[in-house]
Coordinates of C-alpha atoms and ligand atoms in Angstrom, one line a residue:
X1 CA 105.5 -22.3 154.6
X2 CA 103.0 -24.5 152.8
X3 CA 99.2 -24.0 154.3
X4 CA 97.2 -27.4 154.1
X5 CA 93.9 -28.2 155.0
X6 CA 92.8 -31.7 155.4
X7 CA 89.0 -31.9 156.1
X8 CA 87.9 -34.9 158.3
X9 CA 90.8 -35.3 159.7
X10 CA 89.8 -36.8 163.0
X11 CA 88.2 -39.6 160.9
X12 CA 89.7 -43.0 160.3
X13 CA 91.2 -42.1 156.8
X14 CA 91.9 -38.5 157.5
X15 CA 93.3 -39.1 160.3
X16 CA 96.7 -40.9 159.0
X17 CA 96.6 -38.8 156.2
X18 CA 97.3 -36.1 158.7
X19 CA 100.0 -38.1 160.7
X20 CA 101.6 -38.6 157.5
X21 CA 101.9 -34.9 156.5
X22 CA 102.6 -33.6 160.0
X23 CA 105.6 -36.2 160.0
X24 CA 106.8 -36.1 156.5
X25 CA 106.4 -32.1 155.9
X26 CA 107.8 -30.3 158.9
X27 CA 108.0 -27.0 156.6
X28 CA 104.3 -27.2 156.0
X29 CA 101.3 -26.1 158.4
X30 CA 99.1 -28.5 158.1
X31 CA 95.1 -27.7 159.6
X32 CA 92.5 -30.4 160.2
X33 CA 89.1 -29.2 159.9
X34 CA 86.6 -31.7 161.8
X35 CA 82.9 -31.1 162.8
X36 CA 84.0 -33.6 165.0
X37 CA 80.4 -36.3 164.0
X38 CA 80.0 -39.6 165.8
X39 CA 83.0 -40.6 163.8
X40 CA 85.4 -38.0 164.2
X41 CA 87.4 -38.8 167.0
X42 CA 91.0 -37.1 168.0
X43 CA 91.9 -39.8 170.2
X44 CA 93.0 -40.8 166.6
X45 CA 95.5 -38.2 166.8
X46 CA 97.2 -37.7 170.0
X47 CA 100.6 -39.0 169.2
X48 CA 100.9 -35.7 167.3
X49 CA 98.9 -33.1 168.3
X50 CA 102.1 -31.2 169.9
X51 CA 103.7 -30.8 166.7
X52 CA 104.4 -27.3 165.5
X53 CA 103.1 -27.9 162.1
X54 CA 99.8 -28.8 163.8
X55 CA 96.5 -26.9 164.1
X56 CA 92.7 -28.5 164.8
X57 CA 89.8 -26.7 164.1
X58 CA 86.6 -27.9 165.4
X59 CA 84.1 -26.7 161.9
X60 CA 81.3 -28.1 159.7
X61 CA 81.8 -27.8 156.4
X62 CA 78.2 -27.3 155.5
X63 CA 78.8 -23.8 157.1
X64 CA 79.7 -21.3 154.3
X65 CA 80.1 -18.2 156.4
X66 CA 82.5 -20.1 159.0
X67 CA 84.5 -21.9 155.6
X68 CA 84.9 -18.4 153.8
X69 CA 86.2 -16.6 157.0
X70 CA 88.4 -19.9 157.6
X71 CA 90.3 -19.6 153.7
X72 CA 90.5 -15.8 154.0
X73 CA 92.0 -16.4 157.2
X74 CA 94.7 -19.1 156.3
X75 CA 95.0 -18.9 152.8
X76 CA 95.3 -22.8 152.4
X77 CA 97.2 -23.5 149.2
X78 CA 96.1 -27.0 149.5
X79 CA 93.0 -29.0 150.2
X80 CA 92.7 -32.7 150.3
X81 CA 89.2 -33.0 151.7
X82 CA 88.2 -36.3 153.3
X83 CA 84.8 -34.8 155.3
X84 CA 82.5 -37.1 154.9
X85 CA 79.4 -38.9 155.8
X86 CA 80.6 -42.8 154.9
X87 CA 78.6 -45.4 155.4
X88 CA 76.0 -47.0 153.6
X89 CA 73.9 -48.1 156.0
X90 CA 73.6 -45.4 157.5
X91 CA 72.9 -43.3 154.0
X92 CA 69.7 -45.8 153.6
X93 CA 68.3 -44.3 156.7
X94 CA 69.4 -40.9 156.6
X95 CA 69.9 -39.9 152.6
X96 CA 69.5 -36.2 153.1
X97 CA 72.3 -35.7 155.8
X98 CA 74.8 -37.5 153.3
X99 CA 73.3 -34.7 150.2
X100 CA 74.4 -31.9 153.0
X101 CA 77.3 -32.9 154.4
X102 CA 78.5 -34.9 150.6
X103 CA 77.6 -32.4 148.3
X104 CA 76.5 -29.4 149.7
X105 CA 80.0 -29.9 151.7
X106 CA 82.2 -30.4 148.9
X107 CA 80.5 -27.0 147.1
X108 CA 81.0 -24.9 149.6
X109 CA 84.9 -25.8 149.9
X110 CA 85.1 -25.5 146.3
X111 CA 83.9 -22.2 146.3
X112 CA 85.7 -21.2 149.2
X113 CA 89.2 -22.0 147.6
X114 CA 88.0 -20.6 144.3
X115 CA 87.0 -17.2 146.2
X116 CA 90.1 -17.4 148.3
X117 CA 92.3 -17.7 145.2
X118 CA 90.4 -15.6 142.2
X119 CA 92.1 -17.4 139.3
X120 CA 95.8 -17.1 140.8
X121 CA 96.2 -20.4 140.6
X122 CA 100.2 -21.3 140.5
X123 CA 101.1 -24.3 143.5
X124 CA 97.5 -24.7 144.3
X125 CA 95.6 -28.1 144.6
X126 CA 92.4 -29.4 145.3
X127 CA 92.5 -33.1 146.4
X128 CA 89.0 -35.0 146.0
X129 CA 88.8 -37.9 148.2
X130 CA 86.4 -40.3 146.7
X131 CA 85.1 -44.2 146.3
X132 CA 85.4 -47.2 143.9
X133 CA 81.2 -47.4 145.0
X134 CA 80.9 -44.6 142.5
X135 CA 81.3 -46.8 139.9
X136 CA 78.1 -48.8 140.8
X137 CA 78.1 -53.0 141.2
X138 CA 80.5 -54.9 139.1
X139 CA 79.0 -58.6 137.9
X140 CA 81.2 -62.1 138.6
X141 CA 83.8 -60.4 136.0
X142 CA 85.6 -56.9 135.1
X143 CA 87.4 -54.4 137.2
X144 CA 86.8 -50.4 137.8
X145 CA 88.7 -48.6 135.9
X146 CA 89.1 -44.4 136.2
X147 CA 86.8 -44.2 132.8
X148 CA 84.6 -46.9 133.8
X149 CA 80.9 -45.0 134.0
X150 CA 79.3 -43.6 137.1
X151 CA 76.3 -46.1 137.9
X152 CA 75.9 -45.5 141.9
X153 CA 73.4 -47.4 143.7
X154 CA 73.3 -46.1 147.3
X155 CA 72.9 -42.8 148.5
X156 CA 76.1 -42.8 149.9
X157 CA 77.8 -43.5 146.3
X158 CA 74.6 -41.1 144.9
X159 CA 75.8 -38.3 147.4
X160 CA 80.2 -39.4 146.7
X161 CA 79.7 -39.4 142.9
X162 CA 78.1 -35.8 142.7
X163 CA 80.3 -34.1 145.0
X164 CA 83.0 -36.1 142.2
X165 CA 80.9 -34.1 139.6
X166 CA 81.2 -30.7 140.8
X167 CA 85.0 -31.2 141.3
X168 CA 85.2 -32.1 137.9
X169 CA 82.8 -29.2 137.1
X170 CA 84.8 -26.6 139.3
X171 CA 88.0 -28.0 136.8
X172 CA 86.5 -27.0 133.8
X173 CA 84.6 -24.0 133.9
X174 CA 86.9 -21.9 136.7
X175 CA 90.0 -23.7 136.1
X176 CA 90.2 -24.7 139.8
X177 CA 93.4 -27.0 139.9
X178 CA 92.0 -30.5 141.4
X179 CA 93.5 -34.2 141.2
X180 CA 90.5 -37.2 142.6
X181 CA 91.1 -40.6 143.4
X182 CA 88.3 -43.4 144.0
X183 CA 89.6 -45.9 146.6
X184 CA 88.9 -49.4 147.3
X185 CA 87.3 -50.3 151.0
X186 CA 90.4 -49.3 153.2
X187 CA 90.7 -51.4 156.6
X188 CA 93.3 -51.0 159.6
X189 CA 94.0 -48.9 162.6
X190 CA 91.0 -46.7 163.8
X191 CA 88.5 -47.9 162.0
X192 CA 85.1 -47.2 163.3
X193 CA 83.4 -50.2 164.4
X194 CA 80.3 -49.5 162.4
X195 CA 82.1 -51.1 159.0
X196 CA 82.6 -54.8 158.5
X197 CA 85.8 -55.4 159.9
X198 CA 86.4 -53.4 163.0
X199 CA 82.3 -54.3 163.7
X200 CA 83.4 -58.0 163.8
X201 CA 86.7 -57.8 165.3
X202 CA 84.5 -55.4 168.3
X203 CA 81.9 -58.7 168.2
X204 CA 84.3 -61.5 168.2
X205 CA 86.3 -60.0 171.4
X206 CA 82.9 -59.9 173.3
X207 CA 81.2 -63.2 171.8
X208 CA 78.6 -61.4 170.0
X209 CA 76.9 -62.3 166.9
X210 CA 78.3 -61.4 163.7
X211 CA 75.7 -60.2 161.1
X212 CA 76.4 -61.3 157.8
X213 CA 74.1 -59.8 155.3
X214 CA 72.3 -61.7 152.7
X215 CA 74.3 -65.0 151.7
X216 CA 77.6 -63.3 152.4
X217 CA 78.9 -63.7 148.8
X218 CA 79.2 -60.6 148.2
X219 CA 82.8 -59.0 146.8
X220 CA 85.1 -56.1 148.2
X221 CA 88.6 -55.2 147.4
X222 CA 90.4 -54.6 150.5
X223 CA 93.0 -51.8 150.8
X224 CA 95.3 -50.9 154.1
X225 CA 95.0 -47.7 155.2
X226 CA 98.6 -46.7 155.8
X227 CA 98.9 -47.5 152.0
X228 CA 95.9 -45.2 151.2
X229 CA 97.7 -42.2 152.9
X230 CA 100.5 -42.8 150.8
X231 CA 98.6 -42.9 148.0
X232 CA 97.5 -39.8 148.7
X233 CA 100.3 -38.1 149.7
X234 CA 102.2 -39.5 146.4
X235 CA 99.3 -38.1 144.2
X236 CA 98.8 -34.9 146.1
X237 CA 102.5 -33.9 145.0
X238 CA 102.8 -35.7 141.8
X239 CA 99.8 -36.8 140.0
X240 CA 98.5 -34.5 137.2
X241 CA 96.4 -32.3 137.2
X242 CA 92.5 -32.9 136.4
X243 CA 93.3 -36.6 136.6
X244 CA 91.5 -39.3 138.3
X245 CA 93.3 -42.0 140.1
X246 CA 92.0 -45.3 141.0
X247 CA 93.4 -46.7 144.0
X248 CA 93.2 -50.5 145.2
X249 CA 95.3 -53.4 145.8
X250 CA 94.2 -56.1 143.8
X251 CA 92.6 -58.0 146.9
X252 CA 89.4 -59.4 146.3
X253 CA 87.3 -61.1 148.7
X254 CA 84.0 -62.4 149.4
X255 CA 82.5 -61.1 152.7
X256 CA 82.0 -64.8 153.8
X257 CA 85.6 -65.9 153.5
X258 CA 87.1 -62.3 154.7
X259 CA 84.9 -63.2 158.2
X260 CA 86.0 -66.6 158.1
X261 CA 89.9 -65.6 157.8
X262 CA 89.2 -63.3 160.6
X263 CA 87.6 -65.7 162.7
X264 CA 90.8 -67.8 162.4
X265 CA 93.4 -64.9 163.2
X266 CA 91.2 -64.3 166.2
X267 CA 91.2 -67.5 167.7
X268 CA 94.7 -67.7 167.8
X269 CA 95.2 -64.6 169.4
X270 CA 92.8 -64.2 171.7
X271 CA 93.6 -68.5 172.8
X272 CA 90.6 -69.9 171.9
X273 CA 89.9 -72.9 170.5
X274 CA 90.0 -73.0 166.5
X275 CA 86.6 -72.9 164.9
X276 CA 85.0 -71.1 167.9
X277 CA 84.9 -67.5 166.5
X278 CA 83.1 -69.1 163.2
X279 CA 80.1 -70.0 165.5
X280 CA 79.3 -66.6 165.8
X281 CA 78.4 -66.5 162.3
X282 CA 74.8 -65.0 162.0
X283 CA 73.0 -64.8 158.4
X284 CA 70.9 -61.5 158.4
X285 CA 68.7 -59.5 156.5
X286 CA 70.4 -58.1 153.3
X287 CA 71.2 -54.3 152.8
X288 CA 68.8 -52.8 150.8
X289 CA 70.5 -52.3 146.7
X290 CA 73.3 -54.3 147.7
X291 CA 76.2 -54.0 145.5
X292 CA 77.4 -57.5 144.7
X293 CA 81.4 -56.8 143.5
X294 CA 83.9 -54.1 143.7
X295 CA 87.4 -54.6 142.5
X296 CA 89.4 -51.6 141.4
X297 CA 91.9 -51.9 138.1
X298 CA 95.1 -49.4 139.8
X299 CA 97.4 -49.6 137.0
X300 CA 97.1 -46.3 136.6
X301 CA 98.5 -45.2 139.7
X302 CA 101.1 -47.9 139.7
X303 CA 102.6 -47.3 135.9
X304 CA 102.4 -43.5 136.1
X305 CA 103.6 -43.0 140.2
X306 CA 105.3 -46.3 141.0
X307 CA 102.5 -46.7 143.9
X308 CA 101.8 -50.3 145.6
X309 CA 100.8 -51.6 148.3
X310 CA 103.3 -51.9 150.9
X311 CA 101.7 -55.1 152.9
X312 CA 99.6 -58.4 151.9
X313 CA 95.8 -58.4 153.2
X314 CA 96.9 -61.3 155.8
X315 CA 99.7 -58.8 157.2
X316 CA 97.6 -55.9 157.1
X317 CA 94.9 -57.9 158.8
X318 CA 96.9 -59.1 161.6
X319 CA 98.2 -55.9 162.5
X320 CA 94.8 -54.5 162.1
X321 CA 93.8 -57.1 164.8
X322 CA 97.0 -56.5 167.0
X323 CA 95.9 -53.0 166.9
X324 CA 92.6 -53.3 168.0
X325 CA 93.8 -55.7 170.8
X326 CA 96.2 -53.3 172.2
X327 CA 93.6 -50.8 172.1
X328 CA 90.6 -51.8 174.0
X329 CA 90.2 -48.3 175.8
X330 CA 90.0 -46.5 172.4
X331 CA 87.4 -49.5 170.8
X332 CA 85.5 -48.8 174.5
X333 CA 85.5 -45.4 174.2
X334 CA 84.0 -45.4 170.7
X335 CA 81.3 -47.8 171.4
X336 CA 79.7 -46.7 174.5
X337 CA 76.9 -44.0 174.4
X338 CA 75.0 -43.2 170.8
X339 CA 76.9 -46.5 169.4
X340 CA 74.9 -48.4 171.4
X341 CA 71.5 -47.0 170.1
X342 CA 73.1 -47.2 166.8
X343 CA 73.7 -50.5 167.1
X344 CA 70.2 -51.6 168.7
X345 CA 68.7 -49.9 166.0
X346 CA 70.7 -51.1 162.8
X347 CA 71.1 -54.8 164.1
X348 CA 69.2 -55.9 167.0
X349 CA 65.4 -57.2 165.4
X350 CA 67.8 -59.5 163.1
X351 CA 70.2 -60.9 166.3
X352 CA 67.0 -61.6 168.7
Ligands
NAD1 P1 84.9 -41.5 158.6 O1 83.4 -41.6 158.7 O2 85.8 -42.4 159.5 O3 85.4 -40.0 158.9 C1 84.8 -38.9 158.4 C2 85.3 -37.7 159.1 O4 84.6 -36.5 158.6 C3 84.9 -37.7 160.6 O5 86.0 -37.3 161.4 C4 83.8 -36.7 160.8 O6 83.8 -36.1 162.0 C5 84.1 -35.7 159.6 N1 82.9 -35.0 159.2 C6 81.7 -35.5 158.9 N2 80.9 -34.6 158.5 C7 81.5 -33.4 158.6 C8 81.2 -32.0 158.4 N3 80.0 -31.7 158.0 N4 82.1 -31.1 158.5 C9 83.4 -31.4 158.9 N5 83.8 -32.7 159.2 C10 82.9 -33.7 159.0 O7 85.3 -41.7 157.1 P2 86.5 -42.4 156.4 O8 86.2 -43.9 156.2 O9 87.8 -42.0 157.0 O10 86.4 -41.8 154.9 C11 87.1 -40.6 154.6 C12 86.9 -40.2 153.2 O11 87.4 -41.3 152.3 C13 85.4 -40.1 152.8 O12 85.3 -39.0 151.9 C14 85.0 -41.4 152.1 O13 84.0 -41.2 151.2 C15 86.3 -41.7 151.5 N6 86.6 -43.1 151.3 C16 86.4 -44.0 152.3 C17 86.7 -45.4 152.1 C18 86.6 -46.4 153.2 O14 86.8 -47.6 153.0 N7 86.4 -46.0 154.5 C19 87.1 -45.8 150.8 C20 87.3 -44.9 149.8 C21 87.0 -43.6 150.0
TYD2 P1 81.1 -52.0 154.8 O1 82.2 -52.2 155.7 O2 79.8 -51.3 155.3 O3 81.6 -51.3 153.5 P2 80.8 -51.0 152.1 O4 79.4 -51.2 152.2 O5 81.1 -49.5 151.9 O6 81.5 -51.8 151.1 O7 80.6 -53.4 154.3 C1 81.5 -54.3 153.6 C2 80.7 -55.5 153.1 O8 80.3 -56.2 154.3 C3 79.4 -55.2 152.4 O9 79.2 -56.1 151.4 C4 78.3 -55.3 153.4 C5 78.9 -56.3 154.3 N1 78.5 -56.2 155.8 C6 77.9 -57.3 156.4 O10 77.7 -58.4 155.9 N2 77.5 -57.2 157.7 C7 77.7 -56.0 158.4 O11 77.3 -55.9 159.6 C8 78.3 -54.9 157.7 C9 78.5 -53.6 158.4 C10 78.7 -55.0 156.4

């Protein structure tokens, strides 16, 4: 039997990366080490935490005794490590805990499956999780592509594009066997109401203002999640060795008309009258280093593994809504207690 370890697996990606293993690889034991942060949730995962194949372990990667003991014990021939501190806001007030957790993180798995292995390296994979925001701000024109240049502007993309570095370094000078992909902003089920869509879907439900930084033309490429983890399962048995991978869907939009599609979907399904969710619309203070465009080239993926997206934006966006509707408990749970401070803190001197 195949030992896997997916790190962050509680979190909104990690998590249906880890329904998608447990379900499509009954013959391998897969483990899902989570320090279990504000974001980290298993609610996320209780369809199939009975399943045989299934083992959490409640860990912080930043702890290199706990990680040692934890490969020597399970002798994971495969990592796809997702732990991470994720969003940008939150890296522009607290830059050092994305270094730890980012870097210092990624390191000490690295040298934990280097350790575990010493060199015997046949059928063993590490799998980088990473982020288009690596690449730094694109201008009106242009795409990412995997040998576009590293320009990151936040300490979040800072923190993401080193940790890319030392997997790369780990490649070269000790042969550790590695694959990396840098994804476009993923949105759908579980998606923690701190980012821009699940925030405004959470806002629109309870008729709250919804912040729009700067002018609101700013550009993201929007992927569903359930494609992500297919991406990443699809590359995690076939991609190649020491490659990069970019992953995206060809879906560019500007903030300002994303929110205003939303607005729409959400009037009709929540029955109110059309144009009522737009009045929510609040311009706010810009993010700090903004960056104005991403938009990720994936022709690699798609010419050399056949990967695509599976949905359009406006499907994946009304199931994402559907979802979030048929959820409230879970969107209730997440939001009440330190969310709330969060909130007051990141949002409220621009809403008064
Ligand atoms: P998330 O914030 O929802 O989840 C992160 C998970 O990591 C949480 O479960 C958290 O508890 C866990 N974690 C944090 N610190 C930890 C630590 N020290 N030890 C162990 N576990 C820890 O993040 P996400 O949006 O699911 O992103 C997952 C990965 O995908 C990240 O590496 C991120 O950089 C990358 N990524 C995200 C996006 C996106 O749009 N969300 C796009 C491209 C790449
Ligand atoms: P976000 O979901 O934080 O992802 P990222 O910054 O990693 O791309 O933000 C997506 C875009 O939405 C980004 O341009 C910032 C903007 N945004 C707002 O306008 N208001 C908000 O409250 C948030 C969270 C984001």
């Amino acid at each position: 039997m195949k030992s896997v370890l997916v790190t962050g697996g509680a979190g909104f990606i990690g998590s249906h990366v880890v329904r998608r293993f447990v379900k499509e690889y009954p013959d391998y034991q897969i483990f899902n080490l989570d320090a279990l942060t504000y974001a980290g949730n298993l609610e996320n995962l209780r369809d199939i935490e009975g399943a045989p194949n299934y083992t959490f372990v409640k860990g912080d990667i930043t702890d290199a005794i706990f990680i040692d003991e934890l490969f020597t014990k399970y002798r994971f021939e495969g990592v796809v490590h997702l732990a991470a501190e994720s969003h940008v806001d939150r890296s522009i007030t607290d830059p050092l805990a994305f270094a730890k957790t980012n870097i210092l993180g990624t390191m000490i798995l690295l040298n934990a499956f280097k350790n575990s292995w010493e060199g015997n390296w046949e059928g063993k994979r590490f799998y980088h999780v990473s982020t288009d925001e690596v690449y730094g701000s694109l201008g009106e024109d242009g795409l990412f592509t995997e040998t576009t240049a590293y320009d990151p502007n936040s300490p979040y993309s800072a923190s993401k594009a080193s940790s890319d570095h030392f997997v790369r370094a780990y490649g070269e000078t000790y042969g550790l066997p590695y694959v990396l992909t840098n994804c476009s902003n993923n949105y759908g089920p579980n998606h923690f109401p701190e980012k821009l869509i699940p925030l405004f879907i959470n806002n629109i439900i309870n008729h709250k203002p919804l912040p729009v930084y700067g002018d609101g033309n700013y550009t993201r490429d929007w992927l569903y999640v359930i494609d992500h983890a297919r991406a990443i399962d699809l590359v995690f048995h076939n991609g190649v060795n020491a490659e990069t991978y970019n992953i995206g869907g060809f879906n560019e939009w500007k903030n300002i008309d994303l929110v205003k599609l939303l607005c729409a979907i959400m009037d009709k399904k929540l029955d109110r009258e059309a144009g009522s969710s737009e009045q929510l619309i609040t311009y706010v203070k810009d993010r700090p280093g903004h960056d104005l465009r991403y938009a990720i080239d994936a022709t690699k993926i798609n010419k050399e593994l056949g990967w695509e997206p599976s949905v359009t934006f406006e499907e994946g966006l009304d199931a994402t809504v559907d979802w979030f509707l048929n959820n409230k408990s879970w969107l209730e749970h997440v939001t009440s207690g330190s969310y709330r401070e969060y909130y007051d803190k990141q949002y409220n001197s621009e809403l008064e």
